[in-house]
Short mmCIF file of C-alpha atoms in Angstrom, two decimals:
data_model
loop_
_atom_site.label_atom_id
_atom_site.label_comp_id
_atom_site.label_asym_id
_atom_site.label_seq_id
_atom_site.Cartn_x
_atom_site.Cartn_y
_atom_site.Cartn_z
CA UNK A 300 19.78 18.88 -10.08
CA UNK A 301 19.01 22.52 -9.36
CA UNK A 302 21.44 22.52 -6.45
CA UNK A 303 24.20 21.14 -8.66
CA UNK A 304 23.50 23.65 -11.40
CA UNK A 305 23.72 26.53 -8.91
CA UNK A 306 27.02 25.13 -7.59
CA UNK A 307 28.45 24.73 -11.09
CA UNK A 308 27.33 28.22 -12.09
CA UNK A 309 28.94 29.72 -8.99
CA UNK A 310 32.15 27.79 -9.61
CA UNK A 311 32.25 28.85 -13.27
CA UNK A 312 31.63 32.46 -12.28
CA UNK A 313 34.47 32.30 -9.80
CA UNK A 314 37.01 30.56 -12.01
CA UNK A 315 36.27 32.76 -15.02
CA UNK A 316 36.46 36.00 -13.00
CA UNK A 317 39.40 35.39 -10.66
CA UNK A 318 41.95 36.62 -13.21
CA UNK A 319 40.28 40.05 -13.40
CA UNK A 320 38.79 40.58 -9.93
CA UNK A 321 39.84 39.94 -6.35
CA UNK A 322 38.47 37.04 -4.32
CA UNK A 323 36.61 39.53 -2.12
CA UNK A 324 34.79 41.10 -5.07
CA UNK A 325 33.80 37.79 -6.63
CA UNK A 326 32.54 36.17 -3.46
CA UNK A 327 30.70 39.30 -2.40
CA UNK A 328 28.85 39.14 -5.74
CA UNK A 329 28.04 35.51 -5.04
CA UNK A 330 26.35 36.27 -1.71
CA UNK A 331 22.92 36.26 -3.38
CA UNK A 332 23.70 32.99 -5.17
CA UNK A 333 24.85 31.21 -2.03
CA UNK A 334 21.92 32.47 0.03
CA UNK A 335 19.50 31.35 -2.70
CA UNK A 336 21.10 27.92 -2.55
CA UNK A 337 20.84 27.87 1.25
CA UNK A 338 17.20 28.96 1.14
CA UNK A 339 16.30 26.47 -1.57
CA UNK A 340 17.83 23.59 0.42
CA UNK A 341 16.12 24.81 3.60
CA UNK A 342 12.65 25.25 2.09
CA UNK A 343 12.77 22.09 -0.01
CA UNK A 344 13.86 20.11 3.06
CA UNK A 345 11.04 21.59 5.10
CA UNK A 346 8.58 20.79 2.30
CA UNK A 347 9.71 17.16 2.33
CA UNK A 348 9.59 17.08 6.14
CA UNK A 349 5.97 18.31 6.06
CA UNK A 350 4.87 16.22 3.07
CA UNK A 351 1.91 14.89 5.08
CA UNK A 352 0.79 18.37 6.15
CA UNK A 353 -0.53 19.77 2.87
CA UNK A 354 -0.76 23.42 3.97
CA UNK A 355 2.85 23.63 5.21
CA UNK A 356 4.16 21.54 2.32
CA UNK A 357 2.43 23.82 -0.18
CA UNK A 358 3.79 27.01 1.39
CA UNK A 359 7.37 25.76 1.42
CA UNK A 360 7.13 24.52 -2.18
CA UNK A 361 5.66 27.82 -3.37
CA UNK A 362 8.56 29.68 -1.87
CA UNK A 363 11.12 27.50 -3.65
CA UNK A 364 9.71 29.14 -6.78
CA UNK A 365 9.78 32.61 -5.19
CA UNK A 366 13.54 32.19 -4.78
CA UNK A 367 13.85 31.98 -8.56
CA UNK A 368 11.96 35.26 -9.04
CA UNK A 369 15.15 37.15 -8.14
CA UNK A 370 17.26 36.34 -11.22
CA UNK A 371 14.28 36.75 -13.55
CA UNK A 372 13.36 40.08 -12.01
CA UNK A 373 16.96 41.27 -12.32
CA UNK A 374 17.07 40.43 -16.02
CA UNK A 375 13.72 42.11 -16.70
CA UNK A 376 14.79 45.28 -14.88
CA UNK A 377 18.12 45.35 -16.69
CA UNK A 378 16.48 44.86 -20.07
CA UNK A 379 13.72 47.48 -19.74
CA UNK A 380 14.92 50.01 -17.17
CA UNK A 381 18.41 51.45 -17.34
CA UNK A 382 19.45 51.61 -13.70
CA UNK A 383 22.77 52.93 -12.53
CA UNK A 384 24.52 51.67 -10.52
CA UNK A 385 23.56 48.11 -11.23
CA UNK A 386 23.84 47.18 -7.55
CA UNK A 387 20.38 48.71 -7.08
CA UNK A 388 19.01 45.74 -8.98
CA UNK A 389 20.16 43.45 -6.17
CA UNK A 390 18.35 45.58 -3.61
CA UNK A 391 15.17 45.57 -5.70
CA UNK A 392 15.08 41.79 -6.03
CA UNK A 393 15.97 41.14 -2.38
CA UNK A 394 13.38 43.54 -0.99
CA UNK A 395 10.77 42.40 -3.50
CA UNK A 396 11.07 38.81 -2.21
CA UNK A 397 10.93 39.95 1.41
CA UNK A 398 7.85 42.08 0.66
CA UNK A 399 6.13 39.28 -1.24
CA UNK A 400 6.59 36.84 1.63
CA UNK A 401 5.47 39.50 4.12
CA UNK A 402 2.27 39.84 2.10
CA UNK A 403 1.79 36.05 2.13
CA UNK A 404 2.33 36.08 5.92
CA UNK A 405 -0.21 38.90 6.37
CA UNK A 406 -2.77 37.06 4.25
CA UNK A 407 -2.36 33.91 6.35
CA UNK A 408 -2.69 35.90 9.58
CA UNK A 409 -5.81 37.71 8.31
CA UNK A 410 -7.42 34.47 7.10
CA UNK A 411 -6.44 32.75 10.37
CA UNK A 412 -4.38 30.11 8.56
CA UNK A 413 -1.18 28.52 9.86
CA UNK A 414 1.18 31.48 9.51
CA UNK A 415 4.31 29.86 11.00
CA UNK A 416 5.71 28.57 7.68
CA UNK A 417 5.67 32.06 6.18
CA UNK A 418 7.26 33.48 9.32
CA UNK A 419 10.13 30.99 8.95
CA UNK A 420 10.42 31.90 5.28
CA UNK A 421 10.33 35.64 6.00
CA UNK A 422 13.06 35.30 8.62
CA UNK A 423 15.22 33.32 6.16
CA UNK A 424 14.76 36.00 3.48
CA UNK A 425 15.58 38.75 5.97
CA UNK A 426 18.72 36.82 6.95
CA UNK A 427 19.63 36.58 3.23
CA UNK A 428 19.21 40.32 2.89
CA UNK A 429 21.39 40.84 5.97
CA UNK A 430 24.09 38.61 4.43
CA UNK A 431 23.96 40.71 1.26
CA UNK A 432 24.52 43.87 3.29
CA UNK A 433 27.39 42.14 5.16
CA UNK A 434 28.93 40.62 2.03
CA UNK A 435 32.27 42.35 2.59
CA UNK A 436 32.49 41.27 6.25
CA UNK A 437 35.23 38.99 7.46
CA UNK A 438 32.63 36.40 8.52
CA UNK A 439 31.19 36.15 5.01
CA UNK A 440 34.58 36.16 3.34
CA UNK A 441 35.71 33.45 5.77
CA UNK A 442 32.79 31.34 4.56
CA UNK A 443 33.89 32.19 1.04
CA UNK A 444 37.40 30.96 1.67
CA UNK A 445 35.97 27.70 2.99
CA UNK A 446 33.77 27.34 -0.11
CA UNK A 447 36.62 28.07 -2.51
CA UNK A 448 38.98 25.64 -0.78
CA UNK A 449 36.32 22.92 -0.51
CA UNK A 450 34.14 23.14 -3.61
CA UNK A 451 36.11 25.10 -6.21
#
């Protein structure tokens, strides 16, 4: 249900904005949305895969909630702290999530727990941040064209 709602929100955002903005602008804005969807599917799938390993299952499920911190954090920052330009808000939420997972990884390493799930999660969040920085690249926009032609 969450996956469908993210897809519908992205589609609505695209169709309602295409008259005013270029495809490149709209899909570059949606880089965070699509990477959140990718990460959610990845982490939820890993949680289901490790349903019999409580520690790994718990870590992957916790991080499905961490993904949703981004939009909430953006709205809080926008409401209480006037930041210009607004693109800084994206950086804040992306790096906050990376930092939070890095702290979780450090805690697991210090406590000698199984740290591999948080390493996988951290690498996925770093990849998401990389995609955000490369959101105007031809590779990302090629993915965007595929998405628009297939799902929109």
